[in-house]
C-alpha cells in the first residue's frame, strides 16, 4: 500500500536549536542549599562589616549645624499685617518682612542657603511634562510644544508664545531672600551662580543666539512672572535667559512633595566669611512676591522656614518641611527618582492650582469631581 506521507523538503531551514550543551541547557550548574546554618552567619558577617560605615555616616551627619526659621506668619514691616493675608487679598503686589535670629556658634566650612516646599507636587505627571525642552535649548519657535498648554500662549490680545512655556516655569519660586549681619552692619554676600547641576547648565539649557532682549522680543513672559526671562538677574547679565541658575534649579522637578532646592551660596572670598558664617545676630529679609504666594496659597499648606546648616562632610536627612530657606555646608539630600503618591490627592492639588489661583478657601469645591478623565484646562 502506497504511503500518503509527503517527502520533507530538505531546503526548509529548521528552527530547532542546535544540539549543544549551552542551547539544550545541559551545562553543569550549582544551586546552593540555603539553610539556617549558612544564611544566618552570612547576614551577621555583612551586618558587622557595615557597622563602621554606619558609624562614619552618623558621625559626619552629626557634624552638620542647622538653624531653621519659620517665616510662615511673618508680618509686613510697614503695616504689621501677615504677608500671607496681604498677598492673598492683593492689597500689595509685594510684602517685605524680617526675622531676627542668632547663631550661637560659628558655622565653619562652606555654607549654602536652601528653600524648601511642602505639599507641592512637582512629580505630578502633567506638571512634569509641562515644558518644551527644545525651547529651553534655545530653539525658539512660534508654536511651543503642546505639552505646555495651557501655559503656551499669552492670554492677552497679543497671543504671543510664552518663553519659557509650561506650568513648571510659570510657578517659578520668586521670593527674594537675603541675610543681614547685625554685628558687621552689612549684608551677607550670597552668590546666585554655582547652584545648578553642571550637567543641566551645560547640556539641557541654552540661550538663543544674539542679544537676549532682541531674541525674546516676540515672546511673552510666563503669566505669573513679574519680569521677562532676559531680566531674571539684573546684577549679572550672564545669568539671564534660559541659563539663569534659579530657573535651572526649579526646572529640575522634585520626586517628593516636600523638597529642598539650593538657593544661594555664601561668598567665602570675602574676608569676613572666609572661614564660614561667624556666630552673632542676623536678620532674614523675605520679600514675598505675588507669584510666590499665588502658588503657596493654593498648593502649599506647610510652613515657611529659614534653615541654616553648616557641614564639613556630608548630610543625609529627610527634607525639612516647607517654604524653608536652608543655609548649609556640604549637603547631600536624598535623590530618589520616583515615589508612589495617592493619585486623587495629586489631581486635587493641580486642579486647585489652575482654577483657584487666588484663593485658598475656594479649593475644596473644585476637588470633588476630579477623575482621570478630567480635562486639563
Short mmCIF file of C-alpha atoms in Angstrom, two decimals:
data_model
loop_
_atom_site.label_atom_id
_atom_site.label_comp_id
_atom_site.label_asym_id
_atom_site.label_seq_id
_atom_site.Cartn_x
_atom_site.Cartn_y
_atom_site.Cartn_z
CA UNK A 1 0.00 0.00 0.00
CA UNK A 2 1.37 3.34 -1.02
CA UNK A 3 2.24 5.82 1.71
CA UNK A 4 0.29 9.13 1.84
CA UNK A 5 3.11 11.00 3.54
CA UNK A 6 4.91 13.62 1.52
CA UNK A 7 8.66 13.82 1.44
CA UNK A 8 10.19 16.51 3.68
CA UNK A 9 11.72 19.38 1.76
CA UNK A 10 15.35 19.46 2.85
CA UNK A 11 15.64 23.11 1.74
CA UNK A 12 13.38 24.31 4.60
CA UNK A 13 15.51 25.60 7.45
CA UNK A 14 14.69 24.09 10.81
CA UNK A 15 14.11 26.36 13.81
CA UNK A 16 15.15 23.70 16.24
CA UNK A 17 18.15 24.79 18.36
CA UNK A 18 21.38 23.03 17.73
CA UNK A 19 22.25 20.05 19.88
CA UNK A 20 24.80 21.88 22.02
CA UNK A 21 25.21 21.84 25.80
CA UNK A 22 24.50 25.58 26.00
CA UNK A 23 21.36 25.70 23.85
CA UNK A 24 19.98 22.47 25.24
CA UNK A 25 20.69 23.65 28.82
CA UNK A 26 22.98 20.77 29.71
CA UNK A 27 25.76 22.91 31.19
CA UNK A 28 26.88 21.96 34.68
CA UNK A 29 25.21 24.12 37.32
CA UNK A 30 25.45 24.63 41.06
CA UNK A 31 22.50 25.60 43.22
CA UNK A 32 23.26 26.33 46.87
CA UNK A 33 21.07 24.78 49.50
CA UNK A 34 20.07 27.60 51.83
CA UNK A 35 19.85 26.59 55.44
CA UNK A 36 19.80 28.50 58.72
CA UNK A 37 23.36 27.44 59.35
CA UNK A 38 24.58 29.13 56.16
CA UNK A 39 22.24 32.14 55.87
CA UNK A 40 22.41 33.49 59.42
CA UNK A 41 26.22 33.68 59.63
CA UNK A 42 26.26 35.44 56.25
CA UNK A 43 23.81 38.06 57.47
CA UNK A 44 25.78 38.59 60.68
CA UNK A 45 29.09 38.99 58.85
CA UNK A 46 27.60 41.52 56.40
CA UNK A 47 25.94 43.39 59.26
CA UNK A 48 29.16 43.62 61.24
CA UNK A 49 31.04 44.79 58.15
CA UNK A 50 28.60 47.70 57.67
CA UNK A 51 28.72 48.84 61.31
CA UNK A 52 31.77 51.10 60.72
CA UNK A 53 30.09 52.50 57.61
CA UNK A 54 27.03 53.41 59.67
CA UNK A 55 29.17 54.92 62.41
CA UNK A 56 31.02 57.05 59.86
CA UNK A 57 27.79 58.28 58.28
CA UNK A 58 26.33 59.09 61.69
CA UNK A 59 29.48 60.97 62.67
CA UNK A 60 29.50 63.11 59.55
CA UNK A 61 25.75 63.73 59.84
CA UNK A 62 26.20 64.95 63.41
CA UNK A 63 28.81 67.40 62.17
CA UNK A 64 26.04 69.35 60.43
CA UNK A 65 24.92 72.58 62.12
CA UNK A 66 21.44 73.65 61.13
CA UNK A 67 19.20 76.56 62.05
CA UNK A 68 15.56 76.58 60.92
CA UNK A 69 13.49 79.77 60.94
CA UNK A 70 9.76 79.56 60.28
CA UNK A 71 8.53 82.63 58.41
CA UNK A 72 5.03 81.42 57.58
CA UNK A 73 3.42 84.08 59.79
CA UNK A 74 5.97 86.78 59.07
CA UNK A 75 4.48 90.29 59.29
CA UNK A 76 4.89 93.17 56.88
CA UNK A 77 7.49 95.67 58.10
CA UNK A 78 5.12 98.59 57.35
CA UNK A 79 1.56 97.52 58.10
CA UNK A 80 2.45 94.73 60.57
CA UNK A 81 -0.13 92.53 58.85
CA UNK A 82 0.64 88.96 57.85
CA UNK A 83 2.30 88.90 54.45
CA UNK A 84 0.21 85.87 53.51
CA UNK A 85 -3.01 87.84 54.02
CA UNK A 86 -1.67 90.91 52.25
CA UNK A 87 -0.67 88.97 49.14
CA UNK A 88 -3.84 86.83 49.04
CA UNK A 89 -6.04 89.92 49.40
CA UNK A 90 -3.99 91.62 46.67
CA UNK A 91 -3.67 94.79 48.69
CA UNK A 92 0.01 95.00 47.63
CA UNK A 93 1.96 93.16 44.92
CA UNK A 94 4.88 92.57 47.30
CA UNK A 95 5.38 92.29 51.03
CA UNK A 96 8.66 92.72 52.91
CA UNK A 97 9.09 91.06 56.28
CA UNK A 98 12.07 90.34 58.50
CA UNK A 99 13.01 87.85 61.20
CA UNK A 100 15.85 88.34 63.66
CA UNK A 101 17.86 85.28 64.65
CA UNK A 102 21.09 84.41 66.42
CA UNK A 103 23.80 81.93 65.52
CA UNK A 104 25.01 80.55 68.85
CA UNK A 105 28.22 79.20 67.30
CA UNK A 106 30.24 79.58 64.14
CA UNK A 107 29.25 77.64 61.05
CA UNK A 108 32.67 76.65 59.66
CA UNK A 109 33.24 75.49 56.11
CA UNK A 110 31.15 76.21 53.08
CA UNK A 111 27.65 77.48 53.81
CA UNK A 112 24.67 77.12 51.48
CA UNK A 113 21.17 78.52 51.52
CA UNK A 114 18.18 76.39 50.55
CA UNK A 115 14.46 76.92 50.20
CA UNK A 116 12.06 74.06 50.80
CA UNK A 117 8.47 73.36 49.85
CA UNK A 118 5.83 71.10 51.33
CA UNK A 119 2.79 69.62 49.55
CA UNK A 120 4.00 70.97 46.22
CA UNK A 121 3.58 68.08 43.80
CA UNK A 122 6.27 68.70 41.22
CA UNK A 123 6.16 64.97 40.48
CA UNK A 124 2.65 65.10 39.03
CA UNK A 125 2.74 63.65 35.53
CA UNK A 126 1.14 66.60 33.76
CA UNK A 127 3.27 69.09 35.66
CA UNK A 128 6.50 67.22 34.84
CA UNK A 129 5.60 67.12 31.12
CA UNK A 130 4.58 70.79 31.01
CA UNK A 131 7.74 72.12 29.37
CA UNK A 132 9.36 72.47 25.96
CA UNK A 133 12.88 71.05 26.02
CA UNK A 134 13.67 72.27 22.51
CA UNK A 135 12.75 75.79 23.57
CA UNK A 136 14.96 75.53 26.65
CA UNK A 137 17.83 74.57 24.33
CA UNK A 138 17.46 77.97 22.64
CA UNK A 139 15.48 76.69 19.66
CA UNK A 140 12.69 79.27 19.79
CA UNK A 141 9.51 78.58 17.85
CA UNK A 142 6.23 80.43 17.41
CA UNK A 143 4.43 77.16 18.21
CA UNK A 144 5.62 75.82 21.57
CA UNK A 145 5.14 72.19 22.45
CA UNK A 146 1.55 71.15 23.13
CA UNK A 147 2.77 69.83 26.49
CA UNK A 148 2.98 73.45 27.62
CA UNK A 149 -0.77 74.01 27.42
CA UNK A 150 -2.46 75.98 28.94
CA UNK A 151 0.73 77.97 29.54
CA UNK A 152 1.92 78.09 25.93
CA UNK A 153 0.49 81.42 24.76
CA UNK A 154 -0.21 84.75 26.39
CA UNK A 155 -3.88 85.08 27.33
CA UNK A 156 -3.95 88.75 26.31
CA UNK A 157 -4.85 90.01 22.85
CA UNK A 158 -1.28 89.62 21.65
CA UNK A 159 -1.43 85.78 21.78
CA UNK A 160 2.35 85.69 21.82
CA UNK A 161 4.08 82.39 22.58
CA UNK A 162 5.43 82.22 26.12
CA UNK A 163 9.11 81.67 26.83
CA UNK A 164 9.78 79.63 28.84
CA UNK A 165 6.42 77.93 28.48
CA UNK A 166 4.74 75.38 30.70
CA UNK A 167 3.44 75.02 34.25
CA UNK A 168 6.90 74.38 35.75
CA UNK A 169 8.35 77.69 34.59
CA UNK A 170 5.09 79.52 35.33
CA UNK A 171 5.32 78.55 39.02
CA UNK A 172 8.97 79.58 39.47
CA UNK A 173 9.92 80.25 43.11
CA UNK A 174 10.32 84.01 43.30
CA UNK A 175 10.62 85.00 46.97
CA UNK A 176 13.69 87.18 47.42
CA UNK A 177 15.69 86.12 50.50
CA UNK A 178 18.64 88.00 51.98
CA UNK A 179 20.58 87.80 55.26
CA UNK A 180 21.92 90.86 57.08
CA UNK A 181 24.70 90.68 59.68
CA UNK A 182 23.88 92.99 62.59
CA UNK A 183 27.36 92.54 64.02
CA UNK A 184 29.19 93.64 60.89
CA UNK A 185 26.43 96.02 59.70
CA UNK A 186 26.46 94.53 56.23
CA UNK A 187 24.53 92.15 54.06
CA UNK A 188 25.92 88.62 53.95
CA UNK A 189 27.33 88.15 50.42
CA UNK A 190 25.38 85.47 48.58
CA UNK A 191 26.22 84.04 45.17
CA UNK A 192 23.50 83.33 42.63
CA UNK A 193 25.71 81.14 40.47
CA UNK A 194 27.17 77.69 41.05
CA UNK A 195 23.85 76.39 42.40
CA UNK A 196 22.70 74.36 39.37
CA UNK A 197 23.90 70.93 38.32
CA UNK A 198 26.77 71.34 35.83
CA UNK A 199 25.15 68.77 33.52
CA UNK A 200 21.92 70.78 33.42
CA UNK A 201 23.66 74.08 32.77
CA UNK A 202 26.00 72.73 30.10
CA UNK A 203 23.65 70.33 28.26
CA UNK A 204 19.96 70.98 28.87
CA UNK A 205 19.72 74.77 28.84
CA UNK A 206 20.96 77.16 26.15
CA UNK A 207 20.17 80.75 25.30
CA UNK A 208 19.18 81.65 21.75
CA UNK A 209 21.94 83.31 19.73
CA UNK A 210 22.31 87.06 19.75
CA UNK A 211 21.27 89.70 22.26
CA UNK A 212 18.67 88.26 24.64
CA UNK A 213 16.24 91.17 24.63
CA UNK A 214 16.15 91.13 20.85
CA UNK A 215 15.83 87.33 20.71
CA UNK A 216 12.82 87.33 23.05
CA UNK A 217 11.07 90.42 21.66
CA UNK A 218 8.30 88.34 20.03
CA UNK A 219 7.73 86.21 23.13
CA UNK A 220 5.75 86.89 26.28
CA UNK A 221 6.88 86.21 29.82
CA UNK A 222 5.09 83.48 31.80
CA UNK A 223 1.73 84.60 33.18
CA UNK A 224 2.82 84.74 36.82
CA UNK A 225 6.24 86.29 36.27
CA UNK A 226 6.94 89.94 37.06
CA UNK A 227 9.92 90.22 34.71
CA UNK A 228 10.78 88.67 31.34
CA UNK A 229 13.26 85.82 31.14
CA UNK A 230 16.11 88.07 29.96
CA UNK A 231 15.85 90.16 33.17
CA UNK A 232 15.85 87.42 35.80
CA UNK A 233 19.19 88.59 37.21
CA UNK A 234 19.68 92.33 36.86
CA UNK A 235 23.09 92.21 38.56
CA UNK A 236 24.69 89.62 36.26
CA UNK A 237 23.92 89.72 32.51
CA UNK A 238 25.45 86.25 32.08
CA UNK A 239 22.91 84.74 34.50
CA UNK A 240 19.86 85.53 32.39
CA UNK A 241 17.63 83.82 29.87
CA UNK A 242 17.28 80.05 29.91
CA UNK A 243 20.73 79.81 31.53
CA UNK A 244 19.58 81.54 34.71
CA UNK A 245 20.53 79.16 37.50
CA UNK A 246 17.46 79.84 39.65
CA UNK A 247 15.35 78.76 36.68
CA UNK A 248 17.50 75.70 36.02
CA UNK A 249 17.26 74.58 39.65
CA UNK A 250 13.48 74.99 39.64
CA UNK A 251 13.03 73.17 36.32
CA UNK A 252 14.63 70.03 37.78
CA UNK A 253 11.42 68.71 39.30
CA UNK A 254 11.48 67.07 42.71
CA UNK A 255 10.47 63.46 43.29
CA UNK A 256 8.65 64.12 46.56
CA UNK A 257 6.00 66.68 47.52
CA UNK A 258 8.28 68.00 50.28
CA UNK A 259 11.68 69.02 48.96
CA UNK A 260 14.59 71.43 49.16
CA UNK A 261 16.28 73.32 46.39
CA UNK A 262 19.58 75.15 46.53
CA UNK A 263 19.00 78.91 46.57
CA UNK A 264 22.30 80.68 47.27
CA UNK A 265 25.92 80.12 48.30
CA UNK A 266 27.76 82.29 50.82
CA UNK A 267 30.66 84.03 49.11
CA UNK A 268 33.68 82.83 51.09
CA UNK A 269 36.07 85.00 49.09
CA UNK A 270 35.07 87.91 51.33
CA UNK A 271 37.41 88.42 54.27
CA UNK A 272 34.69 88.26 56.92
CA UNK A 273 33.40 84.92 55.69
CA UNK A 274 36.49 83.01 54.59
CA UNK A 275 36.16 80.52 57.46
CA UNK A 276 32.39 80.18 57.20
CA UNK A 277 29.49 82.04 58.76
CA UNK A 278 30.50 83.53 62.13
CA UNK A 279 28.24 83.47 65.17
CA UNK A 280 26.25 86.55 66.05
CA UNK A 281 22.95 88.30 65.41
CA UNK A 282 21.44 88.26 61.93
CA UNK A 283 18.24 89.33 60.20
CA UNK A 284 16.48 87.40 57.48
CA UNK A 285 14.65 89.63 55.00
CA UNK A 286 11.91 88.00 52.94
CA UNK A 287 10.39 89.83 50.01
CA UNK A 288 7.19 87.96 49.25
CA UNK A 289 6.17 88.29 45.63
CA UNK A 290 2.72 87.98 44.14
CA UNK A 291 3.77 84.87 42.23
CA UNK A 292 5.20 83.26 45.29
CA UNK A 293 2.01 83.45 47.26
CA UNK A 294 -0.21 82.78 44.31
CA UNK A 295 1.39 79.36 44.33
CA UNK A 296 1.78 78.78 48.04
CA UNK A 297 -1.70 79.91 48.96
CA UNK A 298 -3.19 77.21 46.76
CA UNK A 299 -0.85 74.28 46.55
CA UNK A 300 1.04 74.57 49.78
CA UNK A 301 -0.24 74.23 53.30
CA UNK A 302 3.05 73.78 55.06
CA UNK A 303 5.36 76.24 56.73
CA UNK A 304 7.96 78.74 55.68
CA UNK A 305 11.30 78.33 57.33
CA UNK A 306 14.82 79.59 57.21
CA UNK A 307 17.29 76.78 57.73
CA UNK A 308 20.97 77.47 58.34
CA UNK A 309 23.21 74.45 58.07
CA UNK A 310 26.95 74.05 58.22
CA UNK A 311 28.85 70.92 57.38
CA UNK A 312 32.38 69.88 56.55
CA UNK A 313 31.44 66.48 55.19
CA UNK A 314 28.04 65.22 54.14
CA UNK A 315 24.41 65.31 55.19
CA UNK A 316 21.69 62.66 54.98
CA UNK A 317 18.35 63.83 56.33
CA UNK A 318 14.72 63.94 55.32
CA UNK A 319 13.70 67.31 53.87
CA UNK A 320 12.53 69.80 56.47
CA UNK A 321 9.01 71.00 55.88
CA UNK A 322 8.05 73.79 53.57
CA UNK A 323 8.92 77.16 52.49
CA UNK A 324 12.22 76.71 54.12
CA UNK A 325 15.40 78.55 53.49
CA UNK A 326 18.41 76.50 54.38
CA UNK A 327 21.97 77.65 54.76
CA UNK A 328 24.07 74.59 54.92
CA UNK A 329 27.51 73.18 54.44
CA UNK A 330 28.24 70.37 52.03
CA UNK A 331 24.79 68.85 51.81
CA UNK A 332 23.78 65.60 50.14
CA UNK A 333 19.97 65.38 50.17
CA UNK A 334 18.08 62.25 49.09
CA UNK A 335 17.78 61.82 45.31
CA UNK A 336 15.01 59.32 44.68
CA UNK A 337 13.65 59.39 41.15
CA UNK A 338 10.07 58.45 41.94
CA UNK A 339 7.74 57.64 44.78
CA UNK A 340 4.15 56.38 44.72
CA UNK A 341 1.62 59.04 45.63
CA UNK A 342 -2.12 58.95 46.04
CA UNK A 343 -3.32 59.93 42.54
CA UNK A 344 -6.54 61.54 43.74
CA UNK A 345 -4.59 63.79 46.08
CA UNK A 346 -2.24 64.81 43.28
CA UNK A 347 -5.11 65.65 40.93
CA UNK A 348 -6.76 67.70 43.66
CA UNK A 349 -3.67 69.83 44.11
CA UNK A 350 -3.10 70.53 40.42
CA UNK A 351 -6.73 71.32 39.73
CA UNK A 352 -6.75 73.77 42.62
CA UNK A 353 -3.59 75.36 41.27
CA UNK A 354 -5.29 76.10 37.96
CA UNK A 355 -8.80 77.09 38.97
CA UNK A 356 -8.27 78.73 42.33
CA UNK A 357 -5.04 80.55 41.76
CA UNK A 358 -6.03 83.44 44.03
CA UNK A 359 -7.99 81.68 46.76
CA UNK A 360 -7.00 79.12 49.32
CA UNK A 361 -10.50 78.56 50.69
CA UNK A 362 -12.05 78.18 47.23
CA UNK A 363 -10.15 74.96 46.62
CA UNK A 364 -12.49 72.41 48.20
CA UNK A 365 -15.34 72.63 45.73
CA UNK A 366 -13.05 72.05 42.78
CA UNK A 367 -11.64 68.88 44.33
CA UNK A 368 -14.90 66.97 44.48
CA UNK A 369 -15.43 65.78 40.90
CA UNK A 370 -11.85 65.27 39.76
CA UNK A 371 -11.28 61.97 37.97
CA UNK A 372 -8.76 60.50 35.50
CA UNK A 373 -10.77 61.83 32.52
CA UNK A 374 -10.97 65.40 33.80
CA UNK A 375 -9.64 67.70 31.07
CA UNK A 376 -6.57 69.74 31.83
CA UNK A 377 -7.74 73.27 31.15
#
